[in-house]
Amino acid sequence: MDIILLERVEKLGGIGDVVKVKDGFARNYLLPNKKALRANEANRKVFEANRARIESDNASRRTDAEKEAGSFKDAQITLIRQSSNTGQLYGSVAVRDLIEALQADGHKVTKSQVVLDRPIKSIGLYDVRVQLHPEVVVTVKVNVARSPEEAEMQTQGVDVMAAVFEEGRDQGGFTEDYDPNAEPGATAETQSEDEQG
């Protein structure tokens, strides 16, 4: 389907461009969200008649978005989540979690503005794009950690999971206590019951 873009759409084009897209993309996203018009003679005339107004509206929205982008300078949010010993989260960090954290910091964002390529499923530092306007994108640092202390370490550039494994290795961690006098295959709980009985 040929359409006329009413605003810049990433990977498609800018205002006034006539582009060919799949029918479903046009019907389900571009047309209902008023990002495009069907490319026919009547719509071309309407677009050309209103082109100056459409471009000035876009420019004013872009200016507002650029002002708002200033408030995102060095924006960083920290999310404390439970995870396994390997750093895999129990559940994932989704767009909703990011929106709640950004709104708690005083930023006005909507679900459609947060661009999360894939869910965050392990602890670490991530860059998440926030698209305030089709032409204004800011990056927010997301710090996912198990505790505020780990979050602080990650902010300083420490690989928390590597540090945990090093610490465990130094202390002989991640191994069971060994009793040379124990029966083969007996666990510590069983031995203590035998000794008591």
Coordinates of N, CA and C in Angstrom, one line a residue:
M1 N 0.9 -1.2 0.0 CA 0.0 0.0 0.0 C 0.9 1.2 0.0
D2 N 0.6 2.2 -0.8 CA 1.3 3.5 -0.9 C 0.7 4.4 0.1
I3 N 1.5 5.1 0.9 CA 1.0 6.1 1.9 C 1.8 7.4 1.9
I4 N 1.2 8.4 2.4 CA 1.9 9.7 2.5 C 2.2 9.9 4.0
L5 N 3.5 10.1 4.4 CA 3.8 10.2 5.8 C 3.5 11.6 6.3
L6 N 2.8 11.6 7.5 CA 2.5 12.9 8.1 C 3.5 13.3 9.2
E7 N 4.4 12.4 9.5 CA 5.5 12.7 10.4 C 6.6 11.8 10.1
R8 N 7.8 12.1 10.6 CA 9.0 11.2 10.4 C 8.7 9.9 11.1
V9 N 8.9 8.8 10.3 CA 8.8 7.4 10.9 C 10.2 6.7 10.6
E10 N 10.8 6.2 11.7 CA 12.1 5.6 11.6 C 12.1 4.5 10.6
K11 N 13.1 4.5 9.8 CA 13.3 3.5 8.7 C 12.4 3.6 7.6
L12 N 11.5 4.6 7.6 CA 10.6 4.8 6.4 C 10.8 6.1 5.7
G13 N 10.8 7.2 6.4 CA 11.0 8.5 5.7 C 10.5 9.7 6.6
G14 N 10.5 10.8 5.9 CA 10.1 12.1 6.6 C 8.7 12.5 6.2
I15 N 8.3 13.7 6.6 CA 7.0 14.3 6.3 C 6.9 14.5 4.8
G16 N 5.8 14.0 4.3 CA 5.5 14.2 2.9 C 6.0 13.1 2.0
D17 N 6.8 12.2 2.5 CA 7.3 11.2 1.6 C 6.2 10.2 1.3
V18 N 6.2 9.7 0.1 CA 5.3 8.7 -0.4 C 6.1 7.4 -0.4
V19 N 5.6 6.5 0.5 CA 6.4 5.2 0.6 C 5.4 4.0 0.5
K20 N 6.0 2.9 0.1 CA 5.2 1.6 0.0 C 5.5 0.8 1.3
V21 N 4.4 0.4 1.9 CA 4.5 -0.4 3.2 C 3.5 -1.6 3.0
K22 N 3.7 -2.5 3.9 CA 2.8 -3.7 3.9 C 1.4 -3.2 4.4
D23 N 0.4 -3.8 3.9 CA -1.0 -3.4 4.2 C -1.3 -3.4 5.6
G24 N -0.9 -4.5 6.3 CA -1.2 -4.6 7.8 C -0.5 -3.5 8.6
F25 N 0.7 -3.1 8.3 CA 1.4 -2.1 9.0 C 0.7 -0.7 8.8
A26 N 0.2 -0.5 7.6 CA -0.5 0.8 7.3 C -1.8 0.7 8.1
R27 N -2.6 -0.3 7.9 CA -4.0 -0.4 8.5 C -4.0 -0.4 10.0
N28 N -3.0 -1.2 10.6 CA -3.0 -1.4 12.0 C -2.2 -0.4 12.8
Y29 N -1.3 0.3 12.2 CA -0.4 1.2 13.0 C -0.4 2.6 12.4
L30 N 0.0 2.8 11.2 CA 0.2 4.2 10.6 C -1.1 4.9 10.5
L31 N -2.1 4.4 9.9 CA -3.3 5.1 9.6 C -4.1 5.4 11.0
P32 N -4.3 4.4 11.8 CA -5.0 4.7 13.1 C -4.3 5.7 14.0
N33 N -3.0 5.7 14.0 CA -2.2 6.7 14.8 C -2.0 8.0 14.1
K34 N -2.6 8.2 13.0 CA -2.5 9.5 12.2 C -1.1 9.8 11.9
K35 N -0.3 8.8 11.5 CA 1.1 9.0 11.1 C 1.2 9.1 9.6
A36 N 0.1 8.7 8.9 CA 0.1 8.7 7.5 C -1.3 8.7 6.9
L37 N -1.4 9.0 5.6 CA -2.6 9.0 4.8 C -2.4 8.1 3.6
R38 N -3.5 7.5 3.2 CA -3.4 6.7 1.9 C -3.0 7.6 0.8
A39 N -2.2 7.1 -0.1 CA -1.7 7.9 -1.2 C -2.6 7.8 -2.4
N40 N -3.6 8.7 -2.4 CA -4.5 8.8 -3.5 C -4.6 10.3 -3.9
E41 N -5.2 10.6 -5.0 CA -5.2 12.0 -5.5 C -5.8 13.0 -4.4
A42 N -7.0 12.6 -3.9 CA -7.7 13.5 -2.9 C -6.8 13.7 -1.7
N43 N -6.2 12.7 -1.2 CA -5.3 12.9 0.0 C -4.1 13.7 -0.3
R44 N -3.5 13.5 -1.5 CA -2.4 14.3 -1.9 C -2.7 15.8 -1.9
K45 N -3.9 16.2 -2.4 CA -4.3 17.6 -2.5 C -4.5 18.1 -1.1
V46 N -5.2 17.3 -0.2 CA -5.4 17.7 1.2 C -4.0 17.9 1.9
F47 N -3.1 17.0 1.7 CA -1.8 17.1 2.3 C -1.0 18.4 1.8
E48 N -1.0 18.6 0.5 CA -0.3 19.8 0.0 C -1.0 21.1 0.5
A49 N -2.3 21.1 0.7 CA -3.0 22.3 1.2 C -2.6 22.5 2.6
N50 N -2.4 21.5 3.4 CA -2.1 21.6 4.8 C -0.6 21.4 5.2
R51 N 0.2 21.3 4.2 CA 1.7 20.9 4.4 C 2.3 21.9 5.4
A52 N 2.1 23.2 5.2 CA 2.8 24.2 6.0 C 2.3 24.1 7.5
R53 N 1.0 23.8 7.7 CA 0.5 23.7 9.1 C 1.1 22.4 9.7
I54 N 1.1 21.3 9.0 CA 1.7 20.0 9.5 C 3.1 20.2 9.9
E55 N 3.9 20.9 9.0 CA 5.3 21.0 9.3 C 5.6 21.9 10.5
S56 N 4.7 23.0 10.6 CA 4.9 23.9 11.8 C 4.5 23.2 13.1
D57 N 3.5 22.4 13.0 CA 3.1 21.6 14.2 C 4.2 20.7 14.6
N58 N 4.8 20.0 13.6 CA 5.9 19.1 13.9 C 7.1 19.8 14.5
A59 N 7.4 21.0 14.0 CA 8.5 21.8 14.5 C 8.3 22.2 15.9
S60 N 7.0 22.6 16.3 CA 6.8 23.0 17.7 C 6.8 21.8 18.6
R61 N 6.3 20.6 18.2 CA 6.4 19.4 19.0 C 7.9 19.0 19.2
R62 N 8.7 19.2 18.1 CA 10.1 18.8 18.2 C 10.8 19.8 19.2
T63 N 10.5 21.1 19.2 CA 11.1 22.1 20.1 C 10.8 21.7 21.6
D64 N 9.5 21.3 21.8 CA 9.1 20.9 23.1 C 9.9 19.7 23.6
A65 N 10.0 18.7 22.7 CA 10.7 17.5 23.0 C 12.2 17.8 23.3
E66 N 12.8 18.7 22.5 CA 14.2 19.0 22.8 C 14.4 19.7 24.1
K67 N 13.4 20.5 24.6 CA 13.5 21.1 25.9 C 13.4 20.0 27.0
E68 N 12.5 19.1 26.7 CA 12.3 18.0 27.7 C 13.5 17.1 27.7
A69 N 14.2 16.9 26.6 CA 15.4 16.1 26.5 C 16.5 16.6 27.4
G70 N 16.5 17.9 27.7 CA 17.5 18.5 28.6 C 17.3 17.9 30.0
S71 N 16.1 17.6 30.4 CA 15.9 17.0 31.7 C 16.4 15.6 31.8
F72 N 16.6 14.9 30.7 CA 17.1 13.6 30.7 C 18.6 13.5 30.7
K73 N 19.3 14.6 30.7 CA 20.8 14.6 30.7 C 21.4 13.8 31.8
D74 N 22.2 12.8 31.5 CA 22.8 11.9 32.5 C 21.7 11.2 33.3
A75 N 20.5 10.9 32.8 CA 19.5 10.3 33.5 C 19.9 8.8 33.8
Q76 N 19.7 8.4 35.0 CA 20.0 7.0 35.4 C 19.0 6.5 36.4
I77 N 18.5 5.3 36.1 CA 17.5 4.7 37.1 C 18.1 3.4 37.6
T78 N 17.8 3.1 38.9 CA 18.3 1.9 39.5 C 17.1 1.0 39.9
L79 N 17.1 -0.2 39.4 CA 16.1 -1.2 39.8 C 16.7 -2.3 40.6
I80 N 16.1 -2.5 41.8 CA 16.6 -3.6 42.7 C 15.7 -4.8 42.4
R81 N 16.3 -5.9 42.0 CA 15.5 -7.1 41.7 C 16.2 -8.3 42.3
Q82 N 15.4 -9.4 42.5 CA 16.0 -10.7 43.0 C 16.5 -11.4 41.8
S83 N 17.7 -12.1 42.1 CA 18.2 -12.9 41.0 C 18.9 -14.1 41.5
S84 N 19.2 -15.1 40.6 CA 19.9 -16.3 41.0 C 21.4 -15.9 41.3
N85 N 22.2 -16.9 41.7 CA 23.6 -16.7 41.9 C 24.4 -16.4 40.6
T86 N 23.8 -16.7 39.5 CA 24.5 -16.4 38.2 C 24.1 -15.1 37.7
G87 N 23.2 -14.4 38.3 CA 22.8 -13.0 37.9 C 21.5 -13.0 37.0
Q88 N 20.9 -14.2 36.8 CA 19.6 -14.2 36.0 C 18.5 -13.8 36.9
L89 N 17.7 -12.8 36.4 CA 16.6 -12.3 37.2 C 15.5 -13.3 37.3
Y90 N 14.7 -13.3 38.4 CA 13.5 -14.0 38.6 C 12.4 -13.2 38.0
G91 N 12.1 -13.4 36.7 CA 11.3 -12.5 36.0 C 12.1 -11.5 35.2
S92 N 11.6 -10.6 34.4 CA 12.4 -9.7 33.6 C 11.9 -8.3 33.9
V93 N 12.8 -7.3 33.5 CA 12.4 -5.9 33.6 C 11.8 -5.5 32.3
A94 N 10.5 -5.1 32.4 CA 9.8 -4.7 31.2 C 9.6 -3.2 31.1
V95 N 9.0 -2.8 30.0 CA 8.8 -1.3 29.7 C 8.0 -0.7 30.9
R96 N 7.0 -1.4 31.4 CA 6.2 -0.9 32.5 C 7.1 -0.5 33.7
D97 N 8.0 -1.4 34.1 CA 9.0 -1.1 35.2 C 9.8 0.2 34.9
L98 N 10.3 0.3 33.7 CA 11.1 1.5 33.3 C 10.3 2.8 33.4
I99 N 9.0 2.7 32.9 CA 8.1 3.9 33.0 C 7.9 4.3 34.4
E100 N 7.6 3.3 35.3 CA 7.3 3.7 36.7 C 8.6 4.3 37.3
A101 N 9.7 3.8 37.0 CA 11.0 4.4 37.6 C 11.2 5.8 37.1
L102 N 11.0 6.0 35.8 CA 11.3 7.3 35.2 C 10.3 8.3 35.7
Q103 N 9.0 7.9 35.8 CA 8.0 8.8 36.4 C 8.3 9.1 37.8
A104 N 8.8 8.2 38.6 CA 9.2 8.5 40.0 C 10.3 9.5 40.0
D105 N 11.2 9.5 39.0 CA 12.2 10.5 38.9 C 11.7 11.9 38.3
G106 N 10.4 12.0 38.0 CA 9.9 13.2 37.5 C 9.9 13.4 36.0
H107 N 10.1 12.3 35.3 CA 10.1 12.4 33.8 C 8.7 12.0 33.3
K108 N 8.2 12.7 32.3 CA 6.9 12.3 31.7 C 7.2 11.5 30.5
V109 N 6.9 10.2 30.6 CA 7.1 9.3 29.5 C 5.9 8.3 29.4
T110 N 5.6 7.9 28.1 CA 4.5 6.9 27.9 C 5.1 5.6 27.4
K111 N 4.3 4.6 27.4 CA 4.7 3.3 26.9 C 5.3 3.3 25.5
S112 N 4.7 4.1 24.7 CA 5.1 4.1 23.3 C 6.5 4.8 23.1
Q113 N 6.9 5.6 24.1 CA 8.2 6.3 23.9 C 9.4 5.5 24.3
V114 N 9.2 4.5 25.2 CA 10.3 3.7 25.6 C 10.6 2.6 24.6
V115 N 11.8 2.6 24.1 CA 12.2 1.6 23.1 C 13.1 0.6 23.8
L116 N 12.6 -0.6 24.1 CA 13.3 -1.7 24.7 C 13.4 -2.8 23.7
D117 N 14.6 -3.0 23.1 CA 14.8 -4.0 22.1 C 14.4 -5.4 22.5
R118 N 14.8 -5.7 23.7 CA 14.5 -7.0 24.3 C 14.4 -6.9 25.8
P119 N 13.6 -7.7 26.5 CA 13.5 -7.6 27.9 C 14.8 -7.8 28.6
I120 N 15.0 -7.1 29.7 CA 16.2 -7.2 30.5 C 16.0 -8.4 31.5
K121 N 16.9 -9.4 31.3 CA 16.8 -10.7 32.1 C 17.9 -11.0 33.0
S122 N 18.9 -10.1 33.1 CA 20.0 -10.3 34.1 C 20.5 -9.0 34.7
I123 N 21.2 -9.1 35.8 CA 21.7 -7.9 36.4 C 22.8 -7.3 35.6
G124 N 22.9 -5.9 35.7 CA 24.0 -5.2 34.9 C 23.5 -3.8 34.5
L125 N 24.3 -3.2 33.7 CA 24.0 -1.8 33.2 C 23.5 -1.9 31.8
Y126 N 22.4 -1.2 31.5 CA 21.8 -1.2 30.1 C 21.6 0.2 29.7
D127 N 21.6 0.4 28.4 CA 21.2 1.7 27.8 C 19.9 1.5 27.1
V128 N 18.9 2.3 27.5 CA 17.6 2.2 27.0 C 17.2 3.5 26.3
R129 N 16.7 3.4 25.1 CA 16.3 4.6 24.3 C 14.9 5.1 24.7
V130 N 14.8 6.4 24.8 CA 13.4 7.0 25.0 C 13.2 8.0 23.9
Q131 N 12.2 7.7 23.1 CA 11.9 8.5 21.9 C 10.8 9.5 22.2
L132 N 11.3 10.8 22.6 CA 10.4 11.8 23.0 C 9.6 12.4 21.8
H133 N 10.2 12.3 20.6 CA 9.7 12.8 19.3 C 10.3 11.9 18.2
P134 N 9.7 11.8 17.1 CA 10.3 11.0 16.0 C 11.8 11.4 15.7
E135 N 12.1 12.7 16.0 CA 13.4 13.2 15.7 C 14.3 13.5 16.9
V136 N 13.7 13.2 18.1 CA 14.5 13.5 19.4 C 14.5 12.2 20.2
V137 N 15.7 11.6 20.4 CA 15.8 10.4 21.2 C 16.9 10.6 22.2
V138 N 16.6 10.2 23.5 CA 17.6 10.3 24.5 C 17.9 8.9 25.1
T139 N 19.0 8.7 25.7 CA 19.4 7.4 26.3 C 19.4 7.5 27.8
V140 N 18.8 6.5 28.4 CA 18.8 6.5 29.9 C 19.6 5.2 30.3
K141 N 20.4 5.4 31.3 CA 21.2 4.3 31.8 C 20.3 3.6 32.9
V142 N 20.1 2.3 32.7 CA 19.4 1.4 33.6 C 20.3 0.5 34.4
N143 N 20.3 0.6 35.7 CA 21.2 -0.2 36.5 C 20.3 -1.2 37.3
V144 N 20.4 -2.5 36.9 CA 19.7 -3.5 37.5 C 20.6 -4.3 38.4
A145 N 20.3 -4.3 39.7 CA 21.1 -5.0 40.7 C 20.3 -5.7 41.8
R146 N 21.0 -6.5 42.6 CA 20.3 -7.2 43.7 C 20.2 -6.4 45.0
S147 N 21.0 -5.3 45.1 CA 21.0 -4.5 46.3 C 21.5 -3.1 46.0
P148 N 21.2 -2.1 46.8 CA 21.8 -0.8 46.5 C 23.3 -0.8 46.5
E149 N 23.9 -1.6 47.3 CA 25.4 -1.7 47.3 C 25.9 -2.2 46.0
E150 N 25.3 -3.3 45.5 CA 25.7 -3.8 44.2 C 25.5 -2.8 43.1
A151 N 24.4 -2.0 43.2 CA 24.1 -1.0 42.2 C 25.2 0.0 42.2
E152 N 25.7 0.4 43.4 CA 26.8 1.4 43.5 C 28.0 0.8 42.9
M153 N 28.3 -0.4 43.1 CA 29.5 -1.1 42.6 C 29.5 -1.1 41.0
Q154 N 28.3 -1.4 40.5 CA 28.1 -1.4 39.0 C 28.3 -0.1 38.4
T155 N 27.8 1.0 39.1 CA 28.0 2.3 38.7 C 29.4 2.7 38.5
Q156 N 30.3 2.2 39.5 CA 31.7 2.5 39.5 C 32.4 1.6 38.5
G157 N 31.7 0.7 37.8 CA 32.4 -0.1 36.7 C 32.8 -1.5 37.2
V158 N 32.4 -1.9 38.3 CA 32.8 -3.2 38.8 C 31.8 -4.3 38.3
D159 N 32.4 -5.4 37.7 CA 31.5 -6.5 37.3 C 31.1 -7.3 38.5
V160 N 29.9 -7.1 39.0 CA 29.5 -7.7 40.3 C 29.5 -9.2 40.3
M161 N 29.1 -9.8 39.2 CA 29.1 -11.3 39.1 C 30.5 -11.9 39.2
A162 N 31.4 -11.3 38.5 CA 32.8 -11.7 38.5 C 33.4 -11.5 40.0
A163 N 33.0 -10.4 40.6 CA 33.5 -10.2 42.0 C 32.9 -11.2 42.9
V164 N 31.7 -11.6 42.8 CA 31.1 -12.6 43.7 C 31.8 -13.9 43.5
F165 N 32.0 -14.3 42.3 CA 32.7 -15.6 42.0 C 34.1 -15.6 42.5
E166 N 34.8 -14.5 42.4 CA 36.2 -14.4 42.9 C 36.2 -14.5 44.4
E167 N 35.2 -13.8 45.1 CA 35.1 -13.8 46.5 C 34.8 -15.3 47.0
G168 N 33.9 -15.9 46.3 CA 33.5 -17.3 46.7 C 34.7 -18.3 46.5
R169 N 35.5 -18.1 45.5 CA 36.7 -18.9 45.2 C 37.7 -18.7 46.3
D170 N 37.9 -17.5 46.7 CA 38.9 -17.1 47.7 C 38.6 -17.7 49.1
Q171 N 37.3 -17.8 49.4 CA 36.9 -18.3 50.7 C 36.5 -19.8 50.6
G172 N 36.8 -20.4 49.5 CA 36.4 -21.8 49.4 C 34.9 -22.0 49.3
G173 N 34.2 -21.0 48.9 CA 32.8 -21.0 48.8 C 32.3 -21.9 47.7
F174 N 31.0 -22.0 47.6 CA 30.3 -22.8 46.6 C 30.6 -24.3 46.7
T175 N 31.1 -24.7 47.9 CA 31.4 -26.2 48.0 C 30.8 -26.6 49.4
E176 N 30.5 -27.9 49.5 CA 29.9 -28.4 50.7 C 31.1 -28.7 51.7
D177 N 30.8 -28.5 53.0 CA 31.8 -28.9 54.0 C 32.0 -30.4 53.9
Y178 N 33.3 -30.8 54.1 CA 33.6 -32.2 54.0 C 34.1 -32.7 55.4
D179 N 33.5 -33.8 55.8 CA 33.8 -34.4 57.0 C 34.5 -35.8 56.7
P180 N 35.8 -35.9 57.0 CA 36.5 -37.2 56.6 C 36.0 -38.4 57.3
N181 N 35.3 -38.3 58.5 CA 34.8 -39.4 59.2 C 33.4 -39.8 58.8
A182 N 32.8 -39.1 57.9 CA 31.4 -39.3 57.5 C 31.2 -40.6 56.7
E183 N 30.1 -41.2 56.8 CA 29.7 -42.3 56.0 C 29.7 -41.9 54.6
P184 N 30.0 -42.7 53.6 CA 30.0 -42.2 52.2 C 28.5 -41.9 51.8
G185 N 28.3 -40.8 51.2 CA 26.9 -40.4 50.8 C 26.1 -39.7 51.8
A186 N 26.5 -39.7 53.1 CA 25.8 -39.1 54.2 C 25.9 -37.6 54.1
T187 N 24.8 -36.9 54.4 CA 24.8 -35.4 54.4 C 25.0 -34.9 55.8
A188 N 25.3 -33.7 56.0 CA 25.6 -33.1 57.3 C 24.4 -33.3 58.2
E189 N 23.1 -33.1 57.7 CA 21.9 -33.3 58.5 C 21.8 -34.7 59.1
T190 N 22.1 -35.7 58.2 CA 22.0 -37.1 58.6 C 23.0 -37.4 59.7
Q191 N 24.2 -36.9 59.5 CA 25.3 -37.1 60.5 C 24.9 -36.6 61.9
S192 N 24.4 -35.4 61.9 CA 24.0 -34.8 63.2 C 22.9 -35.5 63.9
E193 N 22.0 -36.1 63.1 CA 20.9 -36.9 63.7 C 21.4 -38.2 64.3
D194 N 22.4 -38.8 63.6 CA 23.0 -40.1 64.0 C 23.8 -39.9 65.3
E195 N 24.5 -38.7 65.4 CA 25.3 -38.4 66.6 C 24.4 -38.2 67.8
Q196 N 23.1 -37.6 67.5 CA 22.2 -37.3 68.6 C 21.6 -38.5 69.1
G197 N 21.3 -39.5 68.3 CA 20.5 -40.7 68.6 C 21.3 -41.7 69.2

